[in-house]
Each structure stands twice: as structure tokens, then as C-alpha cells.
Short mmCIF file of C-alpha atoms and ligand atoms in Angstrom, two decimals:
data_model
loop_
_atom_site.label_atom_id
_atom_site.label_comp_id
_atom_site.label_asym_id
_atom_site.label_seq_id
_atom_site.Cartn_x
_atom_site.Cartn_y
_atom_site.Cartn_z
CA MET A 30 -7.65 64.05 182.12
CA THR A 31 -4.85 64.00 184.69
CA THR A 32 -5.53 64.99 188.30
CA THR A 33 -3.72 68.29 187.73
CA GLN A 34 -5.79 69.03 184.61
CA GLN A 35 -8.96 68.08 186.50
CA ALA A 36 -8.05 70.44 189.35
CA ALA A 37 -7.29 73.22 186.87
CA ALA A 38 -10.62 72.63 185.09
CA ASN A 39 -12.48 72.97 188.41
CA ALA A 40 -10.44 75.91 189.64
CA PRO A 41 -12.18 79.19 190.41
CA LEU A 42 -12.14 81.68 187.54
CA LEU A 43 -12.28 85.00 189.34
CA GLY A 44 -10.35 85.93 192.48
CA CYS A 45 -11.54 89.05 194.31
CA ILE A 46 -10.11 91.08 197.15
CA ALA A 47 -12.59 93.32 198.98
CA ASP A 48 -11.54 96.03 201.41
CA ASP A 49 -14.43 95.37 203.82
CA PHE A 50 -16.80 92.61 204.86
CA THR A 51 -20.18 93.82 203.64
CA GLY A 52 -18.59 95.12 200.42
CA ALA A 53 -17.34 91.61 199.82
CA THR A 54 -20.85 90.23 200.25
CA ASP A 55 -22.22 92.88 197.90
CA LEU A 56 -19.73 91.87 195.18
CA ALA A 57 -20.34 88.18 195.81
CA SER A 58 -24.10 88.74 195.35
CA MET A 59 -23.45 90.43 192.03
CA LEU A 60 -21.41 87.46 190.81
CA VAL A 61 -24.02 84.96 192.00
CA ARG A 62 -26.67 86.91 190.09
CA GLY A 63 -24.52 86.45 187.00
CA GLY A 64 -24.46 82.68 187.52
CA MET A 65 -21.12 82.20 189.30
CA ARG A 66 -21.06 79.98 192.39
CA THR A 67 -19.33 82.26 194.83
CA VAL A 68 -17.68 81.77 198.20
CA GLN A 69 -16.73 84.64 200.48
CA ILE A 70 -13.63 84.02 202.56
CA ILE A 71 -13.18 85.93 205.79
CA ASP A 72 -9.55 87.07 205.98
CA VAL A 73 -6.72 85.35 204.17
CA PRO A 74 -6.79 81.62 204.96
CA HIS A 75 -3.67 79.87 206.24
CA ASP A 76 -4.42 76.62 204.43
CA THR A 77 -4.38 76.05 200.68
CA GLU A 78 -7.24 73.52 200.60
CA PRO A 79 -9.05 74.02 197.24
CA VAL A 80 -12.42 75.77 197.47
CA ALA A 81 -15.11 74.60 195.04
CA ALA A 82 -16.50 77.76 193.45
CA ASP A 83 -16.45 79.81 190.25
CA ALA A 84 -15.51 82.99 192.12
CA LEU A 85 -13.80 83.62 195.44
CA VAL A 86 -14.04 86.88 197.35
CA VAL A 87 -11.56 87.45 200.16
CA ALA A 88 -13.02 89.92 202.65
CA LEU A 89 -10.38 92.09 204.28
CA LYS A 90 -10.84 94.99 206.68
CA SER A 91 -8.30 97.16 204.92
CA ARG A 92 -10.17 100.31 203.90
CA THR A 93 -8.88 102.64 206.58
CA ILE A 94 -5.75 100.91 207.89
CA ALA A 95 -2.24 102.21 207.11
CA ALA A 96 -1.41 101.88 203.40
CA PRO A 97 1.54 99.46 203.89
CA ASP A 98 -0.68 97.13 205.95
CA ALA A 99 -3.46 97.29 203.34
CA VAL A 100 -0.89 96.45 200.63
CA ALA A 101 0.56 93.54 202.63
CA GLN A 102 -2.88 92.04 203.35
CA SER A 103 -4.03 92.49 199.75
CA LEU A 104 -0.88 90.82 198.40
CA ALA A 105 -1.36 87.91 200.80
CA ALA A 106 -4.94 87.56 199.56
CA LEU A 107 -3.73 87.67 195.94
CA ALA A 108 -1.13 84.98 196.61
CA TRP A 109 -3.81 82.72 198.11
CA LEU A 110 -6.21 83.35 195.23
CA LYS A 111 -3.45 82.56 192.73
CA LYS A 112 -2.78 79.27 194.52
CA GLN A 113 -6.49 78.49 194.17
CA GLY A 114 -6.01 78.78 190.40
CA CYS A 115 -7.98 81.98 189.71
CA ARG A 116 -7.26 83.41 186.26
CA GLN A 117 -8.57 86.98 186.63
CA PHE A 118 -8.44 89.25 189.67
CA TYR A 119 -10.63 92.02 191.03
CA PHE A 120 -9.98 94.63 193.69
CA LYS A 121 -13.30 95.77 195.19
CA TYR A 122 -13.70 99.04 197.05
CA CYS A 123 -16.65 101.22 197.92
CA SER A 124 -18.83 102.78 195.22
CA THR A 125 -18.19 106.14 196.90
CA PHE A 126 -14.43 105.58 196.45
CA ASP A 127 -13.92 105.79 200.22
CA SER A 128 -10.27 106.40 200.92
CA THR A 129 -8.03 107.97 203.47
CA GLN A 130 -5.54 110.75 202.62
CA THR A 131 -2.88 108.23 201.63
CA GLY A 132 -4.90 105.39 200.21
CA ASN A 133 -5.74 102.70 200.06
CA ILE A 134 -7.16 102.39 196.55
CA GLY A 135 -4.04 103.69 194.77
CA PRO A 136 -1.36 101.83 196.75
CA VAL A 137 -3.25 98.51 196.73
CA SER A 138 -4.05 98.74 192.98
CA GLU A 139 -0.41 99.46 192.18
CA SER A 140 0.90 96.61 194.29
CA LEU A 141 -1.58 94.14 192.77
CA MET A 142 -0.59 95.27 189.26
CA ASP A 143 3.07 94.74 190.10
CA ALA A 144 2.42 91.30 191.56
CA LEU A 145 0.40 90.30 188.50
CA GLY A 146 2.99 91.66 186.08
CA THR A 147 0.55 94.03 184.40
CA ASP A 148 1.05 97.73 183.75
CA PHE A 149 -2.57 98.86 183.34
CA ALA A 150 -5.83 98.63 185.22
CA ILE A 151 -9.09 100.54 185.25
CA ALA A 152 -10.70 102.04 188.33
CA CYS A 153 -14.49 102.32 188.18
CA PRO A 154 -16.58 102.73 191.32
CA ALA A 155 -19.82 103.35 189.36
CA PHE A 156 -22.88 101.47 190.59
CA PRO A 157 -25.81 102.97 188.69
CA GLU A 158 -28.43 100.74 190.42
CA ASN A 159 -27.44 102.44 193.66
CA GLY A 160 -27.18 105.91 192.13
CA ARG A 161 -23.39 106.01 191.79
CA SER A 162 -22.26 107.22 188.37
CA VAL A 163 -18.97 108.53 187.03
CA TYR A 164 -18.89 111.21 184.31
CA ARG A 165 -15.68 112.80 183.05
CA GLY A 166 -13.99 111.45 186.14
CA TYR A 167 -16.45 113.06 188.57
CA LEU A 168 -18.37 110.78 190.93
CA PHE A 169 -22.06 111.47 191.49
CA VAL A 170 -24.23 110.02 194.25
CA GLY A 171 -27.73 110.36 192.85
CA ASP A 172 -27.96 113.95 191.59
CA ALA A 173 -25.22 115.27 193.87
CA LEU A 174 -21.49 115.35 193.44
CA LEU A 175 -19.67 113.08 195.89
CA ASN A 176 -18.56 116.02 198.04
CA GLU A 177 -22.17 117.24 198.39
CA SER A 178 -23.67 113.82 199.10
CA GLY A 179 -23.01 113.62 202.84
CA MET A 180 -19.82 111.64 202.20
CA GLU A 181 -17.84 114.83 202.85
CA LYS A 182 -18.81 114.37 206.52
CA HIS A 183 -18.02 110.67 206.85
CA PRO A 184 -16.26 110.12 210.19
CA LEU A 185 -13.51 107.85 208.81
CA THR A 186 -13.22 108.58 205.09
CA PRO A 187 -14.51 112.09 204.36
CA MET A 188 -14.65 112.54 200.59
CA THR A 189 -14.24 116.24 199.87
CA ASP A 190 -13.14 116.02 196.22
CA PRO A 191 -15.53 114.53 193.63
CA ASN A 192 -12.80 114.39 190.94
CA LEU A 193 -11.58 110.81 191.05
CA LEU A 194 -8.53 111.56 188.88
CA ARG A 195 -7.28 113.96 191.52
CA VAL A 196 -8.17 111.60 194.37
CA LEU A 197 -6.45 108.65 192.71
CA ALA A 198 -3.43 110.71 191.60
CA SER A 199 -2.93 111.97 195.16
CA GLN A 200 -2.55 108.42 196.45
CA SER A 201 -0.66 106.85 193.52
CA THR A 202 2.95 106.86 192.40
CA VAL A 203 2.02 106.01 188.79
CA ALA A 204 0.39 108.20 186.15
CA THR A 205 -3.41 108.21 186.15
CA GLY A 206 -5.78 108.95 183.29
CA LEU A 207 -9.41 108.88 182.17
CA LEU A 208 -11.45 106.64 179.88
CA ARG A 209 -13.98 109.28 179.04
CA TYR A 210 -17.70 108.70 178.53
CA ASP A 211 -17.66 109.31 174.76
CA THR A 212 -15.18 106.45 174.46
CA ILE A 213 -17.28 104.15 176.67
CA ALA A 214 -20.36 104.96 174.56
CA ALA A 215 -18.43 104.10 171.38
CA GLY A 216 -18.09 100.47 172.49
CA GLU A 217 -15.55 97.90 173.50
CA GLN A 218 -13.11 98.29 170.61
CA ALA A 219 -12.98 102.06 171.13
CA ILE A 220 -12.33 101.43 174.81
CA ARG A 221 -9.53 99.00 174.07
CA ASP A 222 -7.99 101.48 171.62
CA ALA A 223 -8.23 104.34 174.13
CA ALA A 224 -6.72 102.15 176.84
CA ALA A 225 -3.83 101.26 174.53
CA ALA A 226 -3.29 104.97 173.79
CA LEU A 227 -3.29 105.85 177.50
CA ARG A 228 -0.89 103.01 178.15
CA ALA A 229 1.44 104.29 175.43
CA GLN A 230 1.41 107.67 177.17
CA GLY A 231 2.55 105.99 180.38
CA VAL A 232 -0.83 105.94 182.16
CA ARG A 233 -1.09 102.96 184.48
CA LEU A 234 -4.38 103.51 186.29
CA ALA A 235 -7.40 104.87 184.42
CA ILE A 236 -10.65 106.06 185.93
CA ALA A 237 -13.49 104.79 183.72
CA ASP A 238 -16.71 106.76 183.25
CA ALA A 239 -19.96 104.77 183.50
CA LEU A 240 -23.58 105.87 183.75
CA SER A 241 -25.51 102.64 183.30
CA ASN A 242 -25.28 98.88 183.66
CA ASP A 243 -24.81 98.73 179.88
CA ASP A 244 -21.68 100.90 180.23
CA LEU A 245 -20.39 98.54 182.91
CA ARG A 246 -21.11 95.51 180.71
CA THR A 247 -19.26 97.16 177.80
CA LEU A 248 -16.31 97.82 180.09
CA GLY A 249 -16.46 94.22 181.31
CA ARG A 250 -16.30 92.95 177.71
CA ALA A 251 -13.50 95.36 176.79
CA PHE A 252 -11.37 94.12 179.69
CA ALA A 253 -12.32 90.44 179.53
CA ASP A 254 -8.63 89.55 179.27
CA ALA A 255 -7.29 92.08 181.77
CA PRO A 256 -5.42 90.40 184.61
CA LEU A 257 -6.81 92.95 187.09
CA LEU A 258 -9.94 95.09 187.34
CA THR A 259 -10.61 97.50 190.17
CA GLY A 260 -13.95 99.00 191.10
CA GLY A 261 -17.14 98.87 193.13
CA SER A 262 -19.37 95.83 192.87
CA GLY A 263 -21.09 97.29 189.76
CA LEU A 264 -18.11 96.81 187.45
CA ALA A 265 -18.34 93.06 188.06
CA ILE A 266 -21.74 92.88 186.38
CA GLY A 267 -20.29 91.91 182.99
CA LEU A 268 -17.67 89.45 184.15
CA PRO A 269 -19.79 86.28 184.48
CA ASP A 270 -20.87 86.70 180.82
CA ASN A 271 -17.23 86.88 179.76
CA PHE A 272 -16.60 83.49 181.33
CA LEU A 273 -19.81 82.09 179.84
CA ARG A 274 -18.83 83.29 176.37
CA ALA A 275 -15.40 81.74 176.79
CA GLY A 276 -17.06 78.41 177.64
CA LEU A 277 -15.50 78.38 181.09
CA LEU A 278 -18.71 78.68 183.10
CA ASP A 279 -21.61 76.27 183.11
CA ALA A 280 -24.71 78.37 182.47
CA ASP A 281 -27.09 75.80 183.94
CA LYS A 282 -25.74 75.94 187.44
CA ALA A 283 -28.14 77.22 190.07
CA ALA A 284 -25.50 79.48 191.54
CA ALA A 285 -27.70 80.96 194.25
CA GLN A 286 -29.11 77.66 195.44
CA LEU A 287 -27.98 76.72 198.94
CA PRO A 288 -28.90 73.64 200.95
CA VAL A 289 -31.94 74.20 203.17
CA VAL A 290 -30.99 74.71 206.81
CA GLY A 291 -33.54 73.64 209.43
CA GLY A 292 -33.57 74.58 213.10
CA ARG A 293 -34.65 77.66 214.99
CA ALA A 294 -34.02 81.22 213.85
CA VAL A 295 -33.11 84.42 215.67
CA VAL A 296 -32.63 88.06 214.75
CA LEU A 297 -29.72 89.94 216.35
CA ALA A 298 -29.36 93.70 215.84
CA GLY A 299 -26.28 95.60 216.95
CA SER A 300 -26.71 98.41 214.45
CA SER A 301 -28.18 101.81 215.19
CA SER A 302 -28.15 103.01 211.60
CA ARG A 303 -31.35 104.61 210.33
CA ALA A 304 -32.53 101.58 208.34
CA SER A 305 -31.87 99.22 211.26
CA GLN A 306 -33.86 101.44 213.60
CA ALA A 307 -36.87 101.31 211.27
CA GLN A 308 -36.50 97.53 210.87
CA VAL A 309 -36.32 96.99 214.63
CA ALA A 310 -39.34 99.24 215.24
CA HIS A 311 -41.29 97.39 212.55
CA TRP A 312 -40.51 93.99 214.11
CA CYS A 313 -41.39 95.20 217.61
CA GLU A 314 -44.90 96.13 216.47
CA SER A 315 -45.95 92.50 216.27
CA ARG A 316 -43.19 90.16 217.36
CA PRO A 317 -41.26 89.37 220.54
CA ALA A 318 -38.13 91.46 221.08
CA LEU A 319 -35.78 92.28 223.93
CA ARG A 320 -33.47 95.28 224.13
CA LEU A 321 -29.96 94.84 225.52
CA ASP A 322 -28.94 97.80 227.65
CA PRO A 323 -25.24 98.71 227.27
CA LEU A 324 -25.22 100.54 230.60
CA ALA A 325 -26.56 97.44 232.37
CA LEU A 326 -23.88 95.39 230.59
CA ALA A 327 -21.19 97.81 231.74
CA ALA A 328 -22.52 97.59 235.30
CA GLY A 329 -22.17 93.80 235.23
CA ALA A 330 -25.92 93.00 235.18
CA PRO A 331 -26.85 89.53 233.79
CA VAL A 332 -27.93 90.95 230.40
CA ILE A 333 -26.76 87.91 228.44
CA ASP A 334 -28.52 85.43 230.76
CA ASP A 335 -31.69 87.52 230.59
CA ALA A 336 -31.57 87.46 226.79
CA LEU A 337 -31.15 83.68 226.75
CA ALA A 338 -34.02 83.29 229.23
CA PHE A 339 -36.17 85.47 226.96
CA PHE A 340 -35.28 83.21 224.03
CA ASP A 341 -36.12 80.10 226.07
CA ALA A 342 -39.46 81.58 227.14
CA HIS A 343 -40.49 82.01 223.48
CA ALA A 344 -39.98 78.47 222.27
CA ASP A 345 -42.63 78.81 219.55
CA ALA A 346 -41.58 82.16 218.12
CA THR A 347 -38.60 83.85 216.52
CA VAL A 348 -37.26 86.59 218.76
CA LEU A 349 -35.26 89.74 218.11
CA LEU A 350 -32.47 90.64 220.52
CA TYR A 351 -31.28 94.17 219.85
CA ALA A 352 -29.09 96.99 221.07
CA THR A 353 -30.36 99.41 218.44
CA ALA A 354 -30.99 102.84 219.93
CA ALA A 355 -32.12 106.26 218.72
CA PRO A 356 -29.31 108.78 218.06
CA ASP A 357 -29.82 110.72 221.34
CA LYS A 358 -29.78 107.53 223.44
CA LEU A 359 -26.76 106.25 221.54
CA ALA A 360 -24.87 109.51 222.07
CA GLN A 361 -25.71 109.43 225.78
CA VAL A 362 -24.35 105.89 226.19
CA GLN A 363 -21.28 106.68 224.09
CA ALA A 364 -20.56 109.78 226.19
CA GLN A 365 -20.81 107.70 229.34
CA LEU A 366 -18.89 104.59 228.26
CA GLY A 367 -16.82 105.83 225.32
CA VAL A 368 -17.66 104.93 221.70
CA GLU A 369 -15.26 102.02 221.52
CA ARG A 370 -16.11 100.43 224.87
CA ALA A 371 -19.87 100.73 224.28
CA GLY A 372 -19.48 99.13 220.85
CA GLN A 373 -17.30 96.32 222.12
CA LEU A 374 -19.62 95.52 225.02
CA ILE A 375 -22.57 95.12 222.67
CA GLU A 376 -20.63 93.23 220.02
CA HIS A 377 -19.24 90.85 222.62
CA ALA A 378 -22.67 90.33 224.20
CA LEU A 379 -24.37 89.58 220.88
CA ALA A 380 -21.52 87.28 219.81
CA THR A 381 -21.72 85.36 223.11
CA ILE A 382 -25.49 85.10 222.77
CA ALA A 383 -25.11 83.79 219.21
CA ARG A 384 -22.74 81.05 220.41
CA GLU A 385 -25.09 80.05 223.23
CA LEU A 386 -28.05 80.02 220.86
CA VAL A 387 -26.30 77.56 218.55
CA ARG A 388 -26.08 75.24 221.57
CA ARG A 389 -29.84 75.69 221.95
CA GLY A 390 -30.48 74.60 218.36
CA VAL A 391 -30.52 77.90 216.47
CA ARG A 392 -29.28 77.38 212.91
CA ARG A 393 -30.57 80.49 211.14
CA PHE A 394 -29.37 83.98 212.01
CA VAL A 395 -30.40 87.37 210.70
CA VAL A 396 -27.83 89.92 211.91
CA ALA A 397 -27.99 93.71 211.55
CA GLY A 398 -24.75 95.67 211.64
CA GLY A 399 -21.48 95.33 209.73
CA GLU A 400 -19.20 95.17 212.76
CA THR A 401 -21.80 93.16 214.63
CA SER A 402 -21.94 90.63 211.79
CA GLY A 403 -18.15 90.33 211.89
CA ALA A 404 -18.21 89.67 215.63
CA VAL A 405 -21.00 87.08 215.34
CA VAL A 406 -19.42 85.22 212.43
CA GLN A 407 -16.09 85.10 214.26
CA ALA A 408 -17.74 83.83 217.46
CA LEU A 409 -19.45 81.08 215.48
CA GLY A 410 -16.09 79.96 214.07
CA ILE A 411 -17.09 80.59 210.47
CA SER A 412 -14.43 81.48 207.94
CA ARG A 413 -16.26 80.83 204.64
CA LEU A 414 -19.68 81.79 203.37
CA ARG A 415 -21.40 80.34 200.28
CA ILE A 416 -23.49 83.14 198.84
CA GLY A 417 -27.15 82.44 198.08
CA THR A 418 -30.31 84.27 197.09
CA THR A 419 -30.46 88.05 197.40
CA ILE A 420 -32.88 89.31 200.05
CA ASP A 421 -32.42 93.01 199.30
CA PRO A 422 -29.75 94.61 197.05
CA GLY A 423 -26.35 93.73 198.46
CA VAL A 424 -27.68 91.37 201.16
CA PRO A 425 -27.96 87.67 200.34
CA TRP A 426 -28.65 84.62 202.45
CA THR A 427 -25.37 82.83 203.03
CA LEU A 428 -24.35 79.41 204.22
CA GLY A 429 -21.57 79.15 206.77
CA ASN A 430 -20.00 75.93 207.86
CA GLY A 431 -18.57 76.11 211.34
CA PRO A 432 -17.75 73.65 214.11
CA ASP A 433 -21.51 73.21 214.68
CA GLY A 434 -22.31 72.32 211.07
CA ASP A 435 -24.26 74.36 208.54
CA LEU A 436 -25.68 77.72 209.58
CA ALA A 437 -27.79 80.03 207.43
CA LEU A 438 -26.76 83.65 207.89
CA ALA A 439 -28.24 86.90 206.58
CA LEU A 440 -25.69 89.59 207.41
CA LYS A 441 -26.93 93.10 206.82
CA SER A 442 -24.86 96.23 207.09
CA GLY A 443 -26.56 99.15 208.82
CA ASN A 444 -28.27 101.08 206.09
CA PHE A 445 -29.25 98.16 203.87
CA GLY A 446 -32.63 96.54 203.56
CA SER A 447 -36.28 97.54 203.49
CA VAL A 448 -38.31 98.11 206.66
CA ASP A 449 -39.63 94.51 206.77
CA PHE A 450 -36.20 93.04 206.01
CA PHE A 451 -36.14 90.71 209.04
CA THR A 452 -39.49 89.04 208.36
CA ARG A 453 -38.90 88.82 204.62
CA ALA A 454 -35.48 87.28 205.12
CA LEU A 455 -36.92 84.67 207.47
CA GLY A 456 -39.85 84.07 205.11
CA MET A 457 -37.42 83.15 202.32
CA GLN A 458 -35.87 80.46 204.46
CA SER A 459 -39.01 78.64 205.56
P1 ADP B 3 -23.66 99.53 211.17
O1 ADP B 3 -23.51 98.55 210.06
O2 ADP B 3 -25.04 100.08 211.31
O3 ADP B 3 -22.59 100.59 211.19
P2 ADP B 3 -22.17 98.08 213.12
O4 ADP B 3 -22.51 96.79 213.78
O5 ADP B 3 -21.09 98.08 212.09
O6 ADP B 3 -23.50 98.68 212.53
O7 ADP B 3 -21.73 99.17 214.18
C1 ADP B 3 -22.55 99.58 215.21
C2 ADP B 3 -21.71 99.74 216.45
O8 ADP B 3 -22.50 100.41 217.43
C3 ADP B 3 -21.30 98.41 217.03
O9 ADP B 3 -19.99 98.50 217.54
C4 ADP B 3 -22.31 98.22 218.15
O10 ADP B 3 -21.83 97.38 219.18
C5 ADP B 3 -22.52 99.64 218.63
N1 ADP B 3 -23.81 99.83 219.29
C6 ADP B 3 -24.99 99.29 218.95
N2 ADP B 3 -25.96 99.68 219.77
C7 ADP B 3 -25.39 100.50 220.67
C8 ADP B 3 -25.90 101.24 221.77
N3 ADP B 3 -27.18 101.18 222.14
N4 ADP B 3 -25.05 102.01 222.46
C9 ADP B 3 -23.74 102.08 222.09
N5 ADP B 3 -23.19 101.40 221.07
C10 ADP B 3 -24.01 100.62 220.36
#
């Protein structure tokens, strides 16, 4: 085998572009579960150094930015993934099809299709394990239609129309269509035939119905050779098997196995979401914890030094440092400092603390909060995460390699995880 052939043989199979950080981790977990060694990349790298993995997931922050910016970032990610040698591509968005008035699911899907030279892709946000199903183009969250699920009140991406054909059509320049449930139930050949018929009619983007993991697996098989798939993390469930069947993936690999990381652990919580509040309260019942006060931070009090002193004083225990507050307290602080400033103060404080703790020998971090996780990972100089064992759905242990060597990171977005998430996560690492 020549060096070029060797490199091609080891090249990643699947290249994914995710429109947010925790969504990227969710997708990566799904692929790891299917036996693919997966690395999550934070933003588009500048170098073209090959990454050893079966799947790569580039995490962007492109869900709510202007459509042209989302397109430009997604195309840059695609170009990098192509250089890595990926042979199939995946655009991951939220299972509630979160979009702004003008995008970004339609514009990004179209631009990726153009760049890949393909004229057809499916769009399927269904994630039955998490209660998201699509029937006749309508998206359900549990028993409710999308626009009655609470998503209609989302502060950034209010979803007021449950009909995904209309939503997608309103943000696309190409014709959209539907792969209806009766076709999905009829199996992969029926799906391929229906897709060919839609294509012949000029349809370029097709919403695909799906009610179960079996439907998603059938879709995965039907589109095994598609250059591009778009969807939530659920649609990826069948893709590892496609590569296994094609003899491209080694089934014996322990995809989720990460090297053991020693050293002290810490829990940092910058999320005030409902699940995080319960997790923090649960920890505080029996373990050492210190609350960081945003008002004290704003007043210039030595909040960071106090937190580090608290850590030092508990040399034999794992501590929780948290900003998590009940909704009334949070609203009070936000009214006083402004939402953005309050958030930045806390994020900056937790990120600085994380950096200082690495100097003190901490190597294992459990972090609550999507934005908080982003700030911590950035402060630790980490740009790649190997995805390991799932702690709770959508939240795996990960391995980051930064300037200080290997760090184990469990990065949890606000509403993920059971009430004892922190202790269970730490228990899995010891
Ligand atoms: P989630 O995943 O729950 O949305 P994030 O970390 O993404 O959590 O966002 C939470 C935001 O709220 C962060 O910007 C964080 O700094 C901010 N925050 C956390 N605690 C407080 C608090 N007590 N007062 C004001 N803002 C806070």
C-alpha cells in the first residue's frame, strides 16, 4: 500500500457539521454508540493535520447567526472535512428544527448540496428516543405539536408552525417535498423510488417522516450512498451499520473507550436551567459546594480567589463551584446587571477558575451549561474532544488534549442529565 492509499484507508468516513456545541456532542455520542470512533472539533480548524477517527463532528455556533454567515462557516467546515477524506457528510440541527425566520437549515442545506454537487437531500429532525417524531411533515414533541410544546415561546428560535414543509420552504430557494410515512414503512427500496420520483419532479429537499428508531435505520439504509444527509442526531443511528456492512468500519473497535485520566476532579455549574438546579441542590445535600455571587463579582469582590481557597481547603473532596440560581434570583441579577453582562461575568469567572484549577492538578471536569462549557473549554485551550462513554442521553465523557495534557470533560447542557448526574459522572471515571 502506498502512503496515499494508507492515508485514504485510515481517513474518517463521516464528516458532520453541527450548528451548536452540545448538539455536536449529542450526535457524536450517537455515532460512538454505533461503533464509530468520533472526534468533536470546536470550530473549523486552521490546520489540515489528519485526525484519527471514523467520524468527525465540527461544532459551529451557527444556529441563530445571519444566514450568509452560517452558510460561510458551514462551507468552511465542509471544505476541512473533505480535506480530511470524509466520504459522506451530515448537517446536524436541533430535533425541534430550531430556526430563525430566514434560516439557517434551508440555506445551509442548499449550500452544502451545491458544494457537494448533489441535487437531493433529506431533512429529518425526528429523535423518537427523546419524543421527537415527524408524521406527514408535522413535528411532534411527545404528544404535542411543535407549536404547542413550549418551543413557540423560545426566546431565540420560537417555532410557531409545526409543518416542517412550510418552515423549510419559507427558508429555501429550492422546491421542498415530503417522504411520507407510508413510504418509510414500505422499506428502503420504496423510499429510494419515492426519492427518485420527487427528484424527477424537481424537489431538492425532502422532509422525511419517522416515528421510531427502526424508521430512522430504514432511512439510513435507503440513503447509504447519499453524499449529504441532514437531520437531528437521531437520523445518524443507522449510519455506522452502513459503514460496517460496506466493510469500511472495524466492528471490534471499542469506540467509546478513552484513556483513563487521573488527577483531581471538580464540578463547575454556570447553568440555571431546571435540571441543573435540581442537580446542584442534590449535590449540596451531602457534598462541599460554594456559590459564586454575580453581584459580588460585579462589585469587584475577590470571588475567584475565594473559590480557589475553598477548593484548596477541601483537598480530600471533590467540590462544586456554582452560579446556578432560582428563576427569581436570576431575574433580579439580570435586571440589575443586564442579561449579557451577568452571563459574561459568570462565564469568565468559571473559565478563569478552571484554568487555575488545572495548575492545581485538576484533570477531570464536570461542567453544567452549554455556554459555560464553551467558555471553559476555550479557556483550557482545547479544540478537539474524543467522545467516550455516555453518562446520560446526549452527554458523554470526553477527552480533551490541551496545553496541559489530557483532561477528562463531561460537558452538560442545561436541561440534560438526571438529578444525580454529577456524582454518577464522577463515579464512572474512578
Ligand atoms: P444552559 O445550558 O442551562 O442554557 P448556559 O451556560 O448555556 O446554560 O447559559 C447560562 C447563562 O446564564 C450563562 O451565560 C451564565 O453565565 C449565566 N448565569 C448563570 N448563573 C447566573 C446567575 N446567577 N445570574 C446571572 N446569570 C447567570
